[in-house]
Amino acid sequence: MSPKTLYDKIWDAHVVSQDEDGTCLLYIDRHLVHEVTSPQAFEGLRMAGRTVRAPEKTIAVPDHNVPTTAGREDPKNMTEDSAIQVAALDKNARDFGINYYPVSDIRQGIVHIVGPEQGWTLPGMTVVCGDSHTATHGAFGALAHGIGTSEVEHVLATQTLIQKKSKNMKVEITGKLRAGVTAKDITLAVIGATGTAGGTGYVIEYCGEAIRDLSMEGRMTVCNMAIEGGARAGLIAPDEKTFEYVTGRPHAPKGAQFEAALSWWKTLFTDEGAHFDKVVTLKGEEIEPVVTWGTSPEDVLPISALVPAPEDFRGGKVEAAKRALAYMDLTPGQKLTDIAIDTVFIGSCTNGRIEDLRAAADIVKGKKIKVKRAMVVPGSGLVRAQAEEEGLADIFRDAGFEWRLAGCSMCLAMNPDQLSEGERCASTSNRNFEGRQGYKGRTHLVSPAMAAAAALTGHLTDVRELMTEDA
Amino acid sequence: MDKFEKLTGIAAPMPLVNIDTDMIIPKVFLKTIKRSGLGVNLFDEMRYDRQGNEIPDFVLNQPQYREAEILVAGDNFGCGSSREHAPWALKDFGIKSVISTSFADIFYNNCFKNGILPIVLPQEAVDVLMKDAEKGSNARMIVDLEHQTVSSSEGETFSFEVDPFKKHCLLEGLDDIGLSLEKAPAIDSYEQKMAQARPWV
């Protein structure tokens, strides 16, 4: 048998049928659903008189458009359109009998944080959701990707997707990361190197010593942004850290079933000599804490760099850079560390997990913010509870941060958590698009530690300077 | 779904690279629970000022492009969020085909589910069509799905690749949930096999 990649193995294990032209019906093990991209899909089912084929494999949670302020269990405390979308999800979950975590449930949170936390996400699975950041679940060695609403309806009705296989891409991060450099810096550095279309048509497998050294939380951060590099999905082969993470989770297998699962999970790695269509290698020790300067996630630079000029680019990117500099109100040659910050946002499916909050709290501890506004939005009710127990919430509150309830919040700013016109934000989220965090708002993507550093100094800051002070 | 066969229409030039789905339809319009009526908010933040007045420079506000049915766009069109509201908005406006050097994966798939044909062509071909689109409403392009060609108003013709299954569904206007449900026996037998092989799933 010819050697296979991890992606090949998971793909092959899920093919229901294959047509002559290579079009496959792929079985879906877990379908995650949220309130914004699902109402039209459920409506479609109703109109066609169809049912949900596997409600036990379907998990719904409202996250994108929910308020992150107290009292939200009462729909009167939501904006009207939030209340309508949440009520629609409540009803659809009830009518179709799918697993559901309403806003009143402590387990509610961002769908990509809830799935792994509850043990729904397991190695070797296929996981889809009507959200592009579904790639997050790839950290477990699961084939996970975002789909549109028509495909949500297709999965609800058939528990399958019509798919053609992507190509294999390997992204290797060799060696050790230096102090102050995190999973977020890895994933942004990769996009900076490949561009936002560099992964189009591929499934990425991340590997190498620096990836192996990451915790499960860090691996989720890396895979989360595979989509920002254009890839369909990002994957990391499961190992002891993965198995330890899933052990004992509410929906993970137990006893003899766990042993059976484990023996299959241990076969989920890329065989020696397997073929990759594209290979990118970065040296872990050369990655610096990074920040985005423009309006595309590929606009990445080390924090020590200067704002680029349009002439530094070629082709269509010249015009795009001009537009981005004007939008961001930056001048070529300006030091990135001289950029003043109004607002800091710590949260999102990229960086809303406990480890992210610990990293930020480490920097913040005992100090006060110098920005106008700083908020922490934990990724789930359970992350929030754990952070309170560990004393992190007090550290943030004492420093002047707002301590919110779980949700997507200012990452996509559908709810009232938004930037105002011209407001500049250091954000741990995943997209710096025009208007992403609010109309004419300006976003600089950073790691949680870098966001915390900016909150304390009032400008973009190399977090390593604050770490040295402490040492 | 509407069939897509052959289209002769006005093409609007949008040379910007990385036009993302937040630009195509900003999140404020994702609060709907319907698919229809999004065309008026297509490219909302580029198309209107804060008071809701049209920005005259924006391509689709110019008289010659108001009836555009084709977009010729810069590289990596449709990147970002998976929101199908993006093709819903394009379709509701009247756009039936988008031409670029590359598309983001999820957006590309979403187009086919809504009767929109995304066409990938090499840079040189997109450059020719971009120039043609810049000529305004007298320049009508022809998109022929059956023969997989795009022709400029000057008659320069370029061939494009499209997945045969996707082409078939678009030409016939097929509902692919119906097609997949015809394979229910194969899904049943897969599930039975997996109940033995991977019962924990």
XYZ file of C-alpha atoms in Angstrom:
672
model
C 0.000 0.000 0.000
C 1.359 3.407 -0.898
C 2.141 5.728 2.006
C -0.689 8.081 3.014
C -0.890 11.471 4.604
C -3.015 12.046 7.693
C -5.533 13.815 5.453
C -5.633 10.838 3.054
C -6.369 8.472 5.950
C -9.238 10.509 7.416
C -10.682 11.133 3.953
C -10.574 7.443 3.011
C -12.287 6.491 6.283
C -15.277 8.685 5.440
C -16.022 8.048 1.771
C -19.604 6.769 1.424
C -19.508 6.590 -2.360
C -17.355 7.832 -5.192
C -18.335 8.788 -8.741
C -16.171 8.229 -11.788
C -15.041 11.860 -11.884
C -13.775 11.643 -8.283
C -16.750 13.423 -6.712
C -17.381 11.773 -3.331
C -20.129 11.620 -0.812
C -18.243 12.161 2.447
C -19.747 11.121 5.789
C -19.864 13.812 8.479
C -19.324 12.697 12.090
C -20.092 15.996 13.816
C -22.158 18.930 12.641
C -21.917 22.101 14.718
C -24.633 24.702 14.254
C -25.024 28.332 15.340
C -27.766 30.925 15.107
C -26.546 33.053 12.174
C -25.923 30.637 9.305
C -28.546 27.997 10.129
C -32.075 29.536 10.079
C -32.355 29.381 6.276
C -31.142 25.757 6.303
C -33.793 24.623 8.797
C -36.370 26.591 6.843
C -35.285 24.707 3.713
C -35.765 21.369 5.497
C -39.251 22.344 6.612
C -40.263 23.493 3.157
C -39.107 20.226 1.598
C -40.620 18.122 4.405
C -37.203 16.720 5.327
C -35.833 15.780 8.756
C -32.405 15.881 10.414
C -30.826 12.523 9.608
C -28.547 12.276 12.667
C -29.701 14.689 15.409
C -27.412 12.920 17.911
C -24.397 14.048 15.835
C -25.659 17.619 15.542
C -24.745 20.188 18.190
C -26.146 23.713 18.326
C -25.065 26.739 20.331
C -25.801 30.455 19.890
C -22.575 32.486 19.823
C -22.191 34.923 16.914
C -24.965 37.369 17.659
C -25.542 37.050 21.420
C -24.849 39.895 23.849
C -21.897 39.336 26.205
C -23.436 41.381 29.001
C -25.347 40.193 32.092
C -29.058 39.420 31.925
C -29.048 37.981 28.423
C -31.123 34.937 29.448
C -34.016 37.341 29.055
C -34.597 38.036 25.342
C -35.772 41.531 26.310
C -32.118 42.320 26.999
C -31.127 41.428 23.429
C -31.512 43.563 20.341
C -34.590 42.525 18.397
C -32.725 40.762 15.595
C -30.487 38.853 18.050
C -33.578 37.717 19.926
C -35.171 36.531 16.658
C -32.107 34.508 15.631
C -31.659 32.987 19.096
C -35.379 32.148 19.308
C -35.152 30.504 15.877
C -32.241 28.326 17.040
C -34.110 27.431 20.267
C -37.075 26.324 18.200
C -35.060 24.475 15.563
C -33.074 22.605 18.231
C -36.304 21.592 19.954
C -38.264 20.714 16.803
C -35.482 18.606 15.306
C -34.192 17.111 18.586
C -30.562 18.165 18.294
C -28.056 18.713 21.138
C -28.291 22.284 22.387
C -26.522 24.666 24.755
C -28.705 27.784 25.189
C -27.308 31.092 26.509
C -28.543 30.226 29.997
C -26.309 27.104 30.083
C -22.835 27.483 31.619
C -21.514 25.274 28.790
C -22.602 27.844 26.172
C -19.794 29.553 24.291
C -18.161 29.907 20.907
C -19.036 26.798 18.940
C -15.365 25.965 18.224
C -14.511 26.147 21.903
C -17.577 24.230 23.105
C -17.064 21.299 20.671
C -13.611 20.271 21.964
C -14.460 21.199 25.573
C -17.444 18.835 25.637
C -15.577 16.026 23.870
C -17.690 16.218 20.711
C -14.515 16.722 18.686
C -12.337 13.603 18.550
C -9.354 12.498 16.464
C -10.069 11.102 13.005
C -13.526 12.645 12.765
C -15.023 14.786 10.038
C -16.404 17.983 11.579
C -18.272 20.739 9.749
C -20.011 23.953 10.724
C -21.465 26.934 8.910
C -18.457 28.948 9.976
C -15.073 29.281 8.329
C -13.149 28.864 11.580
C -14.247 25.242 11.886
C -10.632 24.500 10.931
C -9.956 24.897 14.693
C -10.959 21.268 15.314
C -8.118 20.110 13.068
C -5.897 20.437 16.153
C -7.246 17.003 17.186
C -6.374 15.348 13.896
C -9.974 15.795 12.738
C -10.825 16.895 9.194
C -12.774 20.047 9.936
C -13.912 22.845 7.677
C -16.458 25.580 7.191
C -19.462 25.259 4.887
C -22.162 27.558 3.532
C -25.811 27.459 4.524
C -26.844 25.283 1.541
C -24.288 22.734 2.695
C -25.534 23.048 6.285
C -28.931 22.015 4.939
C -27.313 19.196 2.953
C -25.558 17.835 6.065
C -28.701 18.158 8.181
C -30.666 16.165 5.611
C -28.075 13.550 4.621
C -25.227 13.619 7.217
C -22.912 13.827 4.184
C -21.297 16.401 1.935
C -20.556 16.262 -1.782
C -16.818 16.815 -1.918
C -13.766 16.526 -4.096
C -10.509 15.852 -2.391
C -8.115 18.761 -1.838
C -4.371 18.582 -2.320
C -1.921 17.921 0.518
C 0.227 20.730 1.904
C 2.767 20.417 4.687
C 3.679 23.349 6.916
C 6.605 22.478 9.123
C 7.760 24.671 11.997
C 11.161 23.412 13.052
C 13.000 24.009 16.327
C 11.925 25.865 19.436
C 9.984 29.101 19.810
C 11.680 31.908 21.671
C 10.208 33.434 24.841
C 7.225 35.669 24.170
C 6.404 33.916 20.864
C 3.133 31.982 20.784
C 0.889 29.824 18.602
C -0.778 32.991 17.297
C 2.570 34.291 16.079
C 3.204 30.969 14.303
C -0.102 30.971 12.478
C 0.164 34.659 11.473
C 3.775 34.193 10.377
C 2.710 31.295 8.140
C 0.008 33.428 6.482
C 2.520 36.249 6.109
C 4.799 33.818 4.282
C 2.206 32.094 2.062
C -0.390 34.861 1.544
C -4.125 34.583 2.049
C -4.519 32.500 -1.105
C -1.389 30.372 -0.542
C -3.420 27.483 0.842
C -6.306 27.625 -1.658
C -7.100 24.109 -2.847
C -5.124 22.459 -0.058
C -5.548 20.849 3.320
C -2.600 21.815 5.495
C -0.893 19.467 7.927
C 1.118 21.414 10.501
C 4.087 19.529 11.903
C 7.559 19.961 13.332
C 9.015 20.353 16.788
C 7.475 23.776 17.496
C 3.993 22.402 16.724
C 4.548 19.244 18.827
C 5.621 21.472 21.729
C 2.329 23.393 21.656
C -0.497 22.593 24.052
C -3.884 21.573 22.600
C -5.032 25.171 23.078
C -2.076 26.435 21.061
C -2.683 23.861 18.341
C -6.295 25.009 18.070
C -5.065 28.584 17.581
C -2.764 27.459 14.757
C -5.421 25.396 12.931
C -8.097 28.064 13.501
C -6.417 30.429 11.068
C -5.710 27.849 8.320
C -8.695 29.378 6.526
C -7.042 32.795 6.641
C -4.305 31.241 4.540
C -6.976 30.019 2.102
C -6.720 26.328 3.051
C -9.846 24.201 3.328
C -8.625 22.791 6.626
C -5.619 22.567 8.925
C -4.600 19.357 10.689
C -2.211 18.263 13.399
C -1.592 14.557 14.009
C -2.948 13.457 17.397
C -0.446 12.440 20.085
C -0.352 11.845 23.846
C -1.343 15.475 24.499
C -4.431 15.009 22.337
C -5.431 11.741 23.996
C -4.942 13.246 27.435
C -7.068 16.280 26.502
C -10.036 14.215 25.317
C -9.906 11.701 28.172
C -12.904 12.056 30.471
C -14.671 14.764 28.412
C -18.478 14.396 28.601
C -18.929 13.064 25.052
C -15.610 11.250 24.647
C -15.748 7.449 24.709
C -15.198 5.680 28.043
C -13.846 2.292 29.135
C -13.477 -0.369 26.468
C -14.733 1.995 23.777
C -12.017 4.473 24.700
C -9.388 1.740 24.338
C -10.767 0.778 20.932
C -10.828 4.404 19.855
C -7.303 4.969 21.124
C -5.900 2.110 19.105
C -7.386 3.637 15.925
C -6.344 7.177 16.837
C -2.752 5.979 17.175
C -2.745 5.069 13.460
C -3.582 8.663 12.499
C -0.289 10.098 11.298
C 1.357 10.730 7.947
C 3.259 7.688 6.733
C 6.954 7.942 5.998
C 7.392 8.943 2.356
C 3.812 10.160 1.802
C 3.464 12.779 -0.934
C 2.767 16.465 -0.269
C 1.908 18.714 -3.202
C 3.350 21.757 -1.461
C 5.750 22.181 1.454
C 6.465 25.312 3.500
C 9.054 25.318 6.263
C 9.633 28.031 8.842
C 12.253 28.031 11.569
C 10.608 28.342 14.968
C 13.514 30.254 16.473
C 13.262 32.915 13.736
C 9.603 33.734 14.419
C 9.113 36.985 16.329
C 5.987 38.297 18.009
C 4.037 39.637 15.025
C 1.303 42.151 14.332
C -0.794 42.989 11.276
C -0.542 46.490 9.844
C -3.147 46.319 7.027
C -6.579 44.954 6.200
C -5.717 41.399 5.189
C -4.359 38.698 7.525
C -1.373 38.375 5.158
C -0.283 41.915 6.100
C 1.949 40.531 8.854
C 5.198 41.962 10.194
C 7.413 41.384 13.227
C 6.660 43.953 15.933
C 10.183 45.393 15.470
C 9.434 46.353 11.833
C 8.303 49.559 10.128
C 5.028 50.207 8.277
C 5.666 49.237 4.630
C 5.164 51.370 1.515
C 2.955 50.348 -1.431
C 6.102 50.164 -3.609
C 7.315 47.290 -1.416
C 4.671 45.126 -3.128
C 3.949 43.883 -6.631
C 0.892 43.377 -8.857
C -2.580 43.971 -7.472
C -1.160 44.197 -3.967
C 0.242 47.698 -4.651
C -3.256 49.200 -4.918
C -4.478 47.041 -2.028
C -1.601 48.295 0.163
C -2.389 51.923 -0.724
C -6.001 51.397 0.200
C -5.039 49.566 3.419
C -2.618 52.312 4.543
C -5.286 54.962 3.975
C -7.919 52.883 5.775
C -5.584 52.201 8.694
C -4.301 55.806 8.704
C -0.659 54.742 8.721
C 2.440 56.242 7.101
C 5.144 54.173 5.423
C 8.291 54.082 7.555
C 6.409 54.612 10.813
C 7.528 52.272 13.630
C 4.862 49.683 14.415
C 5.574 50.245 18.107
C 4.616 53.940 17.709
C 1.038 53.077 16.731
C -1.309 54.240 19.501
C -4.121 51.887 20.491
C -7.594 52.891 21.713
C -9.074 49.504 22.483
C -7.948 45.982 23.325
C -10.042 42.893 22.656
C -9.052 39.513 24.108
C -11.265 36.620 23.084
C -12.631 34.778 19.971
C -12.358 31.190 18.719
C -8.721 31.965 17.926
C -7.676 33.086 21.405
C -10.553 32.720 23.885
C -9.339 29.619 25.729
C -8.004 29.359 29.289
C -4.362 29.305 28.224
C -4.880 32.543 26.282
C -6.386 34.240 29.316
C -3.515 33.001 31.501
C -0.935 34.378 29.055
C -2.625 37.792 29.017
C -3.158 37.843 32.798
C 0.541 37.078 33.336
C 1.422 40.342 31.597
C -1.388 42.378 33.123
C -1.016 41.277 36.754
C -0.764 44.193 39.184
C -0.819 46.865 36.450
C -3.372 49.270 34.967
C -4.513 49.722 31.391
C -3.615 52.886 29.475
C -6.106 52.379 26.656
C -9.635 53.819 26.556
C -11.278 50.443 26.622
C -10.150 46.855 27.139
C -12.316 43.783 27.273
C -11.904 40.089 27.889
C -14.582 37.824 26.425
C -13.971 34.208 27.490
C -14.638 31.597 24.811
C -17.154 29.665 26.892
C -18.985 29.767 30.209
C -16.659 27.044 31.476
C -13.516 28.958 30.467
C -14.999 31.958 32.264
C -15.706 29.955 35.419
C -12.210 28.465 35.420
C -10.616 31.889 34.939
C -12.597 33.201 37.891
C -11.474 30.272 40.015
C -7.828 30.853 39.068
C -8.078 34.537 39.976
C -7.559 35.712 36.391
C -10.868 37.584 36.290
C -9.780 39.685 39.282
C -6.438 40.457 37.633
C -8.240 41.728 34.517
C -10.902 43.660 36.430
C -8.325 45.268 38.752
C -6.330 46.402 35.728
C -9.409 48.044 34.198
C -10.589 45.364 31.749
C -14.273 44.594 31.246
C -14.991 40.950 32.095
C -17.726 39.697 29.760
C -19.892 36.650 29.158
C -18.968 34.125 26.432
C -19.577 34.707 22.729
C -17.978 35.818 19.463
C -18.361 39.456 20.468
C -16.024 41.982 18.858
C -14.343 39.396 16.636
C -17.089 39.935 14.079
C -18.986 42.631 15.936
C -22.482 41.510 15.029
C -23.656 42.194 18.565
C -23.275 45.635 20.199
C -19.546 44.991 20.939
C -18.162 47.155 18.118
C -15.462 49.670 17.310
C -16.583 53.172 16.415
C -15.363 55.011 13.330
C -11.569 55.421 13.386
C -11.166 53.502 16.665
C -7.976 51.430 16.671
C -7.913 48.014 18.302
C -5.252 45.478 19.236
C -7.245 42.289 18.895
C -6.625 38.587 19.485
C -9.204 37.714 16.816
C -8.570 36.434 13.302
C -9.604 39.039 10.724
C -8.485 42.610 10.161
C -10.775 43.223 7.184
C -12.230 46.683 6.575
C -15.177 47.186 8.906
C -14.756 43.781 10.499
C -14.887 45.006 14.105
C -17.156 47.964 13.372
C -17.753 50.464 10.570
C -14.374 52.113 9.729
C -12.808 50.464 12.795
C -9.090 49.599 12.581
C -7.797 46.200 13.673
C -4.290 44.990 14.475
C -4.178 41.219 14.991
C -1.904 40.058 17.803
C -1.433 37.275 20.378
C -3.084 37.531 23.817
C 0.248 38.460 25.444
C 0.828 41.189 22.837
C -2.739 42.469 23.293
C -2.145 42.659 27.048
C 1.118 44.547 26.452
C -0.648 47.088 24.213
C -3.340 47.551 26.861
C -0.693 48.468 29.450
C 1.344 50.884 27.310
C -1.348 52.368 25.076
C 0.521 51.497 21.891
C 1.626 48.397 19.998
C 4.426 46.937 22.105
C 6.929 44.112 21.960
C 5.702 41.994 24.853
C 9.259 40.764 25.468
C 10.172 44.206 26.817
C 7.575 43.874 29.549
C 8.681 40.320 30.266
C 12.300 41.467 30.746
C 11.174 44.137 33.190
C 9.517 41.460 35.276
C 12.453 39.090 35.218
C -32.266 26.327 -8.307
C -32.142 28.545 -11.429
C -30.400 27.035 -14.449
C -27.253 28.657 -15.792
C -26.619 28.108 -19.501
C -25.401 31.101 -21.445
C -25.198 34.697 -20.317
C -24.661 37.879 -22.333
C -24.309 40.825 -19.999
C -22.546 43.901 -18.721
C -19.402 43.226 -16.714
C -18.305 45.548 -13.908
C -14.570 45.848 -13.175
C -13.425 45.432 -9.537
C -9.623 45.118 -9.784
C -9.052 45.150 -6.002
C -7.411 41.942 -4.710
C -8.683 40.006 -1.661
C -12.278 41.268 -1.829
C -13.588 39.512 1.274
C -17.092 38.420 2.223
C -17.255 41.181 4.866
C -16.948 43.651 1.969
C -19.487 41.784 -0.148
C -22.064 41.781 2.642
C -21.158 43.351 6.008
C -22.184 41.416 9.110
C -24.932 43.839 10.073
C -26.991 42.225 7.293
C -26.407 38.710 8.629
C -29.124 39.274 11.186
C -31.797 38.176 8.766
C -33.303 34.702 8.885
C -34.179 34.861 5.156
C -32.168 34.434 1.960
C -33.785 37.184 -0.084
C -33.575 40.958 -0.220
C -29.821 41.336 0.343
C -29.004 42.881 -3.067
C -29.606 46.420 -1.904
C -26.847 45.928 0.697
C -24.333 44.246 -1.616
C -20.911 45.908 -1.007
C -22.750 48.165 1.455
C -19.776 49.917 3.077
C -18.120 50.602 -0.297
C -21.375 51.585 -1.961
C -23.025 53.954 0.549
C -21.819 56.577 3.007
C -22.830 56.526 6.673
C -26.042 58.441 5.851
C -27.023 55.856 3.274
C -26.220 58.029 0.251
C -24.629 56.365 -2.742
C -20.897 56.957 -3.191
C -20.789 58.004 -6.876
C -17.285 56.607 -7.540
C -18.194 53.067 -6.572
C -18.431 50.954 -9.694
C -21.959 49.599 -9.218
C -23.263 53.138 -8.583
C -22.062 54.321 -11.981
C -24.895 54.460 -14.533
C -23.145 52.133 -16.988
C -22.757 49.347 -14.396
C -26.055 49.456 -12.524
C -27.359 46.565 -14.606
C -24.134 44.520 -14.393
C -24.568 40.745 -14.393
C -20.883 39.855 -14.364
C -18.036 40.963 -12.083
C -14.405 40.887 -13.173
C -12.438 40.961 -9.931
C -8.940 40.876 -8.453
C -7.272 37.785 -7.048
C -8.679 35.732 -4.127
C -12.262 36.973 -4.442
C -14.628 35.918 -1.628
C -12.015 35.230 1.030
C -12.963 35.212 4.688
C -16.202 34.148 6.274
C -18.327 31.217 5.064
C -21.478 33.385 4.976
C -23.672 32.319 2.069
C -25.225 35.766 2.406
C -22.395 36.843 0.047
C -23.661 34.895 -3.000
C -27.270 35.572 -1.916
C -26.527 39.315 -2.069
C -24.734 39.040 -5.421
C -27.587 37.038 -6.874
C -30.256 39.338 -5.501
C -28.447 42.293 -7.095
C -28.378 40.425 -10.408
C -24.781 39.169 -10.612
C -24.753 35.733 -12.242
C -21.048 35.204 -12.861
C -17.767 36.376 -11.274
C -14.420 36.169 -13.058
C -11.096 36.204 -11.176
C -7.660 34.593 -11.026
C -8.696 32.725 -7.876
C -11.552 32.361 -5.401
C -11.674 31.371 -1.764
C -12.788 27.767 -1.431
C -16.017 28.122 0.582
C -17.278 31.105 -1.413
C -16.560 29.232 -4.660
C -18.701 26.288 -3.528
C -21.447 28.556 -2.211
C -21.803 30.207 -5.638
C -22.703 26.931 -7.350
C -25.430 26.279 -4.768
C -27.080 29.515 -5.844
C -26.858 29.402 -9.611
C -23.833 31.729 -9.798
C -20.893 30.701 -11.979
C -17.433 31.628 -10.608
C -14.813 31.482 -13.374
C -11.073 31.096 -12.784
C -8.812 32.372 -15.569
C -5.083 33.138 -15.799
C -3.888 36.664 -15.003
C -3.399 37.586 -18.703
C -6.986 36.655 -19.552
C -8.401 38.479 -16.515
C -6.344 41.538 -17.518
C -7.938 41.521 -20.997
C -11.442 41.093 -19.581
C -10.812 43.770 -16.917
C -9.903 46.257 -19.674
C -12.986 45.190 -21.611
C -15.209 45.662 -18.562
C -13.787 49.155 -18.073
C -15.340 50.155 -21.399
C -18.769 50.320 -19.766
C -22.179 49.123 -20.810
C -21.445 48.971 -24.524
C -19.069 46.128 -23.825
C -21.105 43.011 -23.242
C -19.357 39.778 -22.377
C -20.608 36.324 -23.194
C -20.278 33.506 -20.674
C -21.040 30.102 -22.191
C -21.084 27.335 -19.580
C -21.871 24.518 -22.014
C -18.714 25.261 -24.040
C -16.786 26.631 -21.028
C -15.810 29.903 -22.673
C -15.873 33.628 -21.867
C -15.770 36.136 -24.713
C -14.973 39.808 -24.464
C -16.977 42.403 -26.397
C -14.137 42.362 -28.965
C -14.541 38.655 -29.471
C -11.427 37.480 -27.613
C -12.414 34.094 -26.225
C -10.959 32.265 -23.238
C -11.671 28.707 -22.122
C -12.129 27.884 -18.471
C -12.169 24.725 -16.370
C -15.138 23.689 -14.281
C -15.817 20.529 -12.319
C -18.087 18.295 -14.479
C -20.509 17.546 -11.634
C -20.843 21.220 -10.676
C -21.339 22.106 -14.350
C -24.041 19.489 -14.715
C -25.910 20.725 -11.616
C -25.738 24.341 -12.822
C -26.837 23.566 -16.380
C -29.786 21.539 -15.126
C -30.567 23.659 -12.049
C -30.393 20.533 -9.836
C -31.003 20.416 -6.084
C -28.082 18.396 -4.792
C -29.793 17.393 -1.536
C -32.289 15.487 -3.690
C -29.424 13.850 -5.577
C -27.658 12.799 -2.374
C -30.848 11.456 -0.833
C -31.037 9.060 -3.765
C -27.873 7.552 -2.285
C -29.557 6.882 1.071
C -28.908 3.119 0.838
C -25.156 3.772 0.579
C -25.345 6.113 3.587
C -27.315 3.475 5.532
C -24.761 0.807 4.816
C -21.858 3.136 5.718
C -23.522 3.902 9.058
C -24.081 0.196 9.759
C -20.431 -0.554 9.026
C -19.275 2.288 11.259
C -21.521 1.208 14.127
C -19.217 -1.837 14.265
C -15.892 -0.245 13.339
C -16.110 3.057 15.230
C -19.026 2.795 17.661
C -17.822 5.785 19.705
C -18.561 8.271 16.935
